[in-house]
Short mmCIF file of C-alpha atoms in Angstrom, two decimals:
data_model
loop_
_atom_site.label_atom_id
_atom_site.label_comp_id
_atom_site.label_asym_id
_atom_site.label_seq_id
_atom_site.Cartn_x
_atom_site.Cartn_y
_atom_site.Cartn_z
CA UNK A 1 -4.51 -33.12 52.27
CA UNK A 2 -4.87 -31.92 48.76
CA UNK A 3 -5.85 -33.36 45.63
CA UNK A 4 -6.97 -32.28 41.87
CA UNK A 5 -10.52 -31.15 41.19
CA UNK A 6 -12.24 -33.39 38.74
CA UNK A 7 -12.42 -29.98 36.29
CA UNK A 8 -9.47 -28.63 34.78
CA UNK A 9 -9.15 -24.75 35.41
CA UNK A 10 -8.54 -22.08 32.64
CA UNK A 11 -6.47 -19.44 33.41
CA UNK A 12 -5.98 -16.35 30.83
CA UNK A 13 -2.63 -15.89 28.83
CA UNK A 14 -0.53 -12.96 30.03
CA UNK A 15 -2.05 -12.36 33.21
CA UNK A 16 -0.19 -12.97 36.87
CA UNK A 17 -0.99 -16.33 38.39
CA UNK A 18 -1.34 -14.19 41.51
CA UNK A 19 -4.70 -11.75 40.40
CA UNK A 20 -6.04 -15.35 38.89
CA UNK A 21 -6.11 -17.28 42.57
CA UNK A 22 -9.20 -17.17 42.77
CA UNK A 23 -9.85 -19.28 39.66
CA UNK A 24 -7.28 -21.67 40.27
CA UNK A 25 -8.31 -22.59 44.00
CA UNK A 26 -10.85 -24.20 42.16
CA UNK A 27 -8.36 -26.68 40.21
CA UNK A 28 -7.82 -28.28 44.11
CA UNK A 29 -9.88 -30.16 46.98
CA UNK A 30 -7.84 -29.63 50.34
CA UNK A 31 -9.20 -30.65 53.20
CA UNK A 32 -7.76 -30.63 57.25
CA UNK A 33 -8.57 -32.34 61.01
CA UNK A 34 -8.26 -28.68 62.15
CA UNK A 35 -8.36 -25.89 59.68
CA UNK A 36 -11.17 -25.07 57.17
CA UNK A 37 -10.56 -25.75 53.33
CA UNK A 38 -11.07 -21.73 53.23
CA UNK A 39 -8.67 -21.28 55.68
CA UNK A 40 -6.32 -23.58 53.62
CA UNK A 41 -7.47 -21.97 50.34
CA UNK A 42 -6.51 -18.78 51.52
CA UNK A 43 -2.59 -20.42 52.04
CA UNK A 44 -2.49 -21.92 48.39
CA UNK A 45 0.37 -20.96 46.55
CA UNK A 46 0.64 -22.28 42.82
CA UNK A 47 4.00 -22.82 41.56
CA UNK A 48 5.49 -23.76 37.84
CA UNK A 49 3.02 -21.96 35.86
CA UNK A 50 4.26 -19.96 33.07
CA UNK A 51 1.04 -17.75 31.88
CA UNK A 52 2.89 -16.39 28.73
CA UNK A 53 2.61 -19.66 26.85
CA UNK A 54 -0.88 -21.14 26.08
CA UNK A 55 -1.75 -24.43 26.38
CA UNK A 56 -2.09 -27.22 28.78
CA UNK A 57 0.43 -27.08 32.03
CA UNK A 58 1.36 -29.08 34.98
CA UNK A 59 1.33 -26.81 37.93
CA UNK A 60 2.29 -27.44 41.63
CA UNK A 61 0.20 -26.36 44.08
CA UNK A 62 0.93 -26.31 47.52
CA UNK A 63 -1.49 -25.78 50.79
CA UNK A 64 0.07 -25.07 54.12
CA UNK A 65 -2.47 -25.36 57.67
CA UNK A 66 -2.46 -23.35 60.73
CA UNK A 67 0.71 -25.17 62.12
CA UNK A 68 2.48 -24.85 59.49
CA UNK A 69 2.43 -28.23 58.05
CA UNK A 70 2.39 -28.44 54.14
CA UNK A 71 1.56 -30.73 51.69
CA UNK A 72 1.66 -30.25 48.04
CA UNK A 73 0.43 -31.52 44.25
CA UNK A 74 0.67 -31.59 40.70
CA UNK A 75 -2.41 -30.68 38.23
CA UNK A 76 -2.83 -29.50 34.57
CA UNK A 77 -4.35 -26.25 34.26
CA UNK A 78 -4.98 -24.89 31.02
CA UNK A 79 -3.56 -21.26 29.62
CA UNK A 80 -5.85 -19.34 26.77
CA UNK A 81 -5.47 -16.33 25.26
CA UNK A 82 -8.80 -14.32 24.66
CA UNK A 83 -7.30 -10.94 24.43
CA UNK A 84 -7.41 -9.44 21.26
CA UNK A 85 -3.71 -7.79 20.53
CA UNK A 86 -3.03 -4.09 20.50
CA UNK A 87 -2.70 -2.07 17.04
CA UNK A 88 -2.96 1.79 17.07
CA UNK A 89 -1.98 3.86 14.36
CA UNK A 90 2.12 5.40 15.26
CA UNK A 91 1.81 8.33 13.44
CA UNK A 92 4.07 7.73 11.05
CA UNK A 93 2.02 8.48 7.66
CA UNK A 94 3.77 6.14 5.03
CA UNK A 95 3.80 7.00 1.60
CA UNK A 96 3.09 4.35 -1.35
CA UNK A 97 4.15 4.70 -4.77
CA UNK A 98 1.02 4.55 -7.19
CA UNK A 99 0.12 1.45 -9.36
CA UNK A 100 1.79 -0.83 -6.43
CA UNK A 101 0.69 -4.26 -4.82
CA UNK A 102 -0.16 -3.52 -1.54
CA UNK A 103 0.87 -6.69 -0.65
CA UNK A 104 4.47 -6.41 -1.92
CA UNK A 105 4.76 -2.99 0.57
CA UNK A 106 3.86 -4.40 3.49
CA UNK A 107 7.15 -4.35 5.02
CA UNK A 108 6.69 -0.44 4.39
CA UNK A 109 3.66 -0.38 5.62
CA UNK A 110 4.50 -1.95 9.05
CA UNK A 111 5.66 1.87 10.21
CA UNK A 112 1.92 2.80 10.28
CA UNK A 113 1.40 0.61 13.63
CA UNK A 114 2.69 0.06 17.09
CA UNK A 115 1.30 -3.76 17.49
CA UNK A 116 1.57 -5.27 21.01
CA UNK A 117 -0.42 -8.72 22.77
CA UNK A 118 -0.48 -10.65 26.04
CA UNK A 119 1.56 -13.92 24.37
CA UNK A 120 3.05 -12.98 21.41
CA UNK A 121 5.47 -10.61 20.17
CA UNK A 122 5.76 -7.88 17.92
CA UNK A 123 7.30 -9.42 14.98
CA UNK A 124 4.91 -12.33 15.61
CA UNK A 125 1.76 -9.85 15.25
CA UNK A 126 3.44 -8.03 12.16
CA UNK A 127 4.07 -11.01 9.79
CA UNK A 128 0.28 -11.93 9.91
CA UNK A 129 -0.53 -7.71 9.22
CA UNK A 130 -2.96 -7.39 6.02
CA UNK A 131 -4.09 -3.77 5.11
CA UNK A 132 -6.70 -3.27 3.15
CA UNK A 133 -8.89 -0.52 1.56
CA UNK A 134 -5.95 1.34 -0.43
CA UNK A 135 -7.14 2.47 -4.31
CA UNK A 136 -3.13 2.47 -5.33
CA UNK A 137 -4.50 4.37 -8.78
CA UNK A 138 -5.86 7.27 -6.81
CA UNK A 139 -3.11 9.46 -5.78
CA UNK A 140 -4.72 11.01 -2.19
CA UNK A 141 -3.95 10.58 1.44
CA UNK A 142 -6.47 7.43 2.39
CA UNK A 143 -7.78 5.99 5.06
CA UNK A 144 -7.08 2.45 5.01
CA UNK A 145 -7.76 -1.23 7.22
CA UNK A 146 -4.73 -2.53 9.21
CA UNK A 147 -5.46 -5.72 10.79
CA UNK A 148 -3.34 -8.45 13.20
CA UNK A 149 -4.06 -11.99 14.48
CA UNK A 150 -2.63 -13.58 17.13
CA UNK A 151 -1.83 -16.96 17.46
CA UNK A 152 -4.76 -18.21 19.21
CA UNK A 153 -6.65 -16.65 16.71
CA UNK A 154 -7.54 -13.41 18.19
CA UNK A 155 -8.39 -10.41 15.76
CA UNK A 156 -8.33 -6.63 16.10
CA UNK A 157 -7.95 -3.65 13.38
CA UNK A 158 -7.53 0.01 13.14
CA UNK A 159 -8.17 2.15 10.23
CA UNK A 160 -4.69 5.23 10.13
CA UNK A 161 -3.49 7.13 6.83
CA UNK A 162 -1.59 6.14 4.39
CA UNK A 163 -0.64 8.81 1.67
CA UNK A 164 -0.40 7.39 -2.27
CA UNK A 165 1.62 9.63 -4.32
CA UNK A 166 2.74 9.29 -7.92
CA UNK A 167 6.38 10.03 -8.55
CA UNK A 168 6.93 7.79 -11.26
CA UNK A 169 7.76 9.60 -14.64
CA UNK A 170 4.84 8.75 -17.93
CA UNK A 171 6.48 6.72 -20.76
CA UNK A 172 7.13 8.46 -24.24
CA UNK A 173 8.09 6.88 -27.39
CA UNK A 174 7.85 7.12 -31.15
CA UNK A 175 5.93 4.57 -32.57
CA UNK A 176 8.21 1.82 -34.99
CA UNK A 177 7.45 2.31 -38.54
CA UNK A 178 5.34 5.83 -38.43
CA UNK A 179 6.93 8.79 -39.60
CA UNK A 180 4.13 11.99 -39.28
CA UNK A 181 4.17 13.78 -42.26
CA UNK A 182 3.59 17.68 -41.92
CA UNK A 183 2.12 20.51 -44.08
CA UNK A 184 4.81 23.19 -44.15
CA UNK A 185 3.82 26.64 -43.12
CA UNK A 186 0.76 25.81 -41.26
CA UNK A 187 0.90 26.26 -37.65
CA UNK A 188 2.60 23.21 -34.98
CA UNK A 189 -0.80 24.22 -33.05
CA UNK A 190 -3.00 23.57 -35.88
CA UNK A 191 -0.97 20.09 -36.56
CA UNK A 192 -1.31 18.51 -33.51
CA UNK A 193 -3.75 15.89 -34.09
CA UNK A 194 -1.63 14.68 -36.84
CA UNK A 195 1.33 14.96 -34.46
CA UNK A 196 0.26 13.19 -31.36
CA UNK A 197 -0.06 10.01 -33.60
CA UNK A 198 3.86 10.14 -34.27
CA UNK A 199 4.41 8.71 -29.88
CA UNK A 200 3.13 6.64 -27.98
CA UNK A 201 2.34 7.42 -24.13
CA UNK A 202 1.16 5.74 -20.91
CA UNK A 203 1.37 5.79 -17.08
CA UNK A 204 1.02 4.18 -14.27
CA UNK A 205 -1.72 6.38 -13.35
CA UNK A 206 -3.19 8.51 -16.20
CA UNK A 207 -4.75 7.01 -19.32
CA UNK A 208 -3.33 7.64 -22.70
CA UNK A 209 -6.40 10.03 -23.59
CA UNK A 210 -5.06 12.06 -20.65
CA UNK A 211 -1.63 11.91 -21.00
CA UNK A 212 -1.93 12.61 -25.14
CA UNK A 213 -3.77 15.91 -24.48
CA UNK A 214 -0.44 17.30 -22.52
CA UNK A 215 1.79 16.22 -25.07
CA UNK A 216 4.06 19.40 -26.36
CA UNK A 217 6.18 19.76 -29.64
CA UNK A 218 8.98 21.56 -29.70
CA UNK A 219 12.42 22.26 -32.15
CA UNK A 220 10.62 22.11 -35.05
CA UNK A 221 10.48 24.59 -37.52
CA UNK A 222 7.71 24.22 -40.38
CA UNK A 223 8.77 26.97 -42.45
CA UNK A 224 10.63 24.73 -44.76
CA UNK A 225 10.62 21.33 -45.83
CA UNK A 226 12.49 18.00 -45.63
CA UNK A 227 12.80 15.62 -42.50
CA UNK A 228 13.01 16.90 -38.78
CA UNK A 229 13.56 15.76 -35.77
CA UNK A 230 11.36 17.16 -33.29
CA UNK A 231 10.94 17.08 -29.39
CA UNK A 232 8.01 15.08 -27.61
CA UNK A 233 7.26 16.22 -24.14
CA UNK A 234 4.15 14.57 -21.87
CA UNK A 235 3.35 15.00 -19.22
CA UNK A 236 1.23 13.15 -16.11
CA UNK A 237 -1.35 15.22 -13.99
CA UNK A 238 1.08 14.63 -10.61
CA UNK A 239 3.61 16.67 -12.69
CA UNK A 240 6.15 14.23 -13.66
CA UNK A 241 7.49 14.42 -17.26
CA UNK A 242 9.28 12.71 -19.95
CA UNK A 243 10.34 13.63 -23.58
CA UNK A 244 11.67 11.66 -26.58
CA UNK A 245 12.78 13.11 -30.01
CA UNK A 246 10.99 11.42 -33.38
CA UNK A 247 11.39 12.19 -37.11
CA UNK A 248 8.59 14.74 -38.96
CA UNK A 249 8.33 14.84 -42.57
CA UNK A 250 7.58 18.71 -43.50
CA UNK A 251 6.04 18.64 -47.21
CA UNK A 252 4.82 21.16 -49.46
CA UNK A 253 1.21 20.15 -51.11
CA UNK A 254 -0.63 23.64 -50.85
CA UNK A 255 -0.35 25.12 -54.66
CA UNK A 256 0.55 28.50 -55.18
CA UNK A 257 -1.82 30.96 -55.00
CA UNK A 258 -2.65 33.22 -58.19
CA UNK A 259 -5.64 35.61 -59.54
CA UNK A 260 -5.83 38.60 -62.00
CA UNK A 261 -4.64 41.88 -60.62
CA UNK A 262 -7.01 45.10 -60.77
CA UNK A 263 -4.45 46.47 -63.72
CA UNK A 264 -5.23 45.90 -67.61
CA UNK A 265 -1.62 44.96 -69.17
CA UNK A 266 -0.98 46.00 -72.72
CA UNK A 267 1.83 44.29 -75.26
CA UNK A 268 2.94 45.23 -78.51
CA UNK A 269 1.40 42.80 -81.10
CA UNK A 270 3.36 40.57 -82.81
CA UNK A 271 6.11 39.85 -80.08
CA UNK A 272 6.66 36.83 -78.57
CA UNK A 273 5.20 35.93 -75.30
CA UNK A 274 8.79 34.82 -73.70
CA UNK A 275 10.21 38.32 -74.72
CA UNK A 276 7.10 40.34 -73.11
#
């Protein structure tokens, strides 16, 4: 005879009903008028259990004596997953563009793991992936946090590279309404202060402090006055570049220069200034 132990038996998720016998002979009482219940134990075969989905099952279990005479019955036996899943690092190094959400790359990110688990599969794993520990405004190769769940609410994480670069070009523009005015002859070098006001920068990555002290003015000539138009050019400390054109007023306020020479000058008395 056989019959269903007054315990329910827990098998694990993903493992072969066959190396787990020896936990579910104990979901059974079996008893003969000739053979042992080891004996009979030792004959149980367990049929209609499917260890790759969790949760309560109905399993047939079937004892067969000596003589070959067989009886059989139904009991639940319950499936868990306790496993943690499997993420290593592939060795695919993925790169990230600086100043992103992490969370909107995650589909990018994916590449950076092979994910595997008893129960569920990869796609499974991979939509519940969060990475953390990524400083998107520090352009470096980092170390950062990949971690998976499974659905049973198992956890495991690996830490593997992911590279942040910054290929994204600064923004340059002249600022509405301003229109730098300029000293004429006096050096672009000398000017810049008063030039660096005429744009405005920024970046994704650099502040405008950094940015403004790159800033380079070219195509215009100070030598003589009247409105220019000269070229911006900044550039961010990953090497990317950008350049915009704005007006420059070149005045003259400097007064002439004049002072007595070394020579005395004579004129003839009597003679009008304008003639001598």
């Amino acid at each position: 005879s056989i019959r269903c132990a007054s315990q329910m038996v827990t098998v694990e998720a993903g493992e072969s009903v066959a190396s787990q016998m020896s936990l579910l002979t104990g979901a059974v009482v079996v008893s003969d008028n000739v053979d042992t219940a080891l004996s009979l134990l030792q004959r149980l075969d367990v049929t209609n259990l499917d260890t790759s989905v969790v949760g309560t099952q109905s399993a047939t279990f079937t004892v067969e004596d000596s003589a070959g005479n067989s009886n059989f019955t139904e009991c639940d036996v319950r499936v868990e997953d306790t496993v943690e899943p499997s993420i290593q690092c592939s060795g695919v190094v993925v790169k990230l563009e600086a100043g992103v959400d992490v969370k909107t790359e995650l589909d990018t990110l994916k590449a950076t793991v092979d994910v595997s688990d008893a129960v569920d599969s990869e796609s499974t794993l991979l939509s519940t992936l969060e990475v953390t520990g990524i400083d998107t405004l520090s352009v470096s190769t980092q170390k950062a946090t990949f971690t998976i769940n499974d659905q049973s609410g198992n956890k495991k994480s690996v830490r593997c590279d992911v590279e942040v670069v910054d290929e994204t070009l600064p923004l340059i523009s002249c600022r509405r309404g301003t229109t730098v005015i300029l000293e004429a002859a006096v050096s672009i070098e000398d000017q810049m202060d008063i030039l660096k006001t005429a744009v405005s920068v920024s970046d994704t990555v650099d502040n405008v402090a950094t940015l403004l002290q790159s800033v380079m003015v070219t195509d215009l000539d100070v030598s003589t006055v009247g409105t220019k138009t000269a070229t911006f050019t900044v550039e961010d400390r990953s090497g990317n570049s950008n350049v915009t054109q704005c007006d420059v007023n070149v005045v003259d306020t400097t007064k002439p220069s004049i002072e007595c020479s070394d020579a005395a000058v004579t004129i003839e008395a009597a003679v009008s200034i304008e003639d001598q």
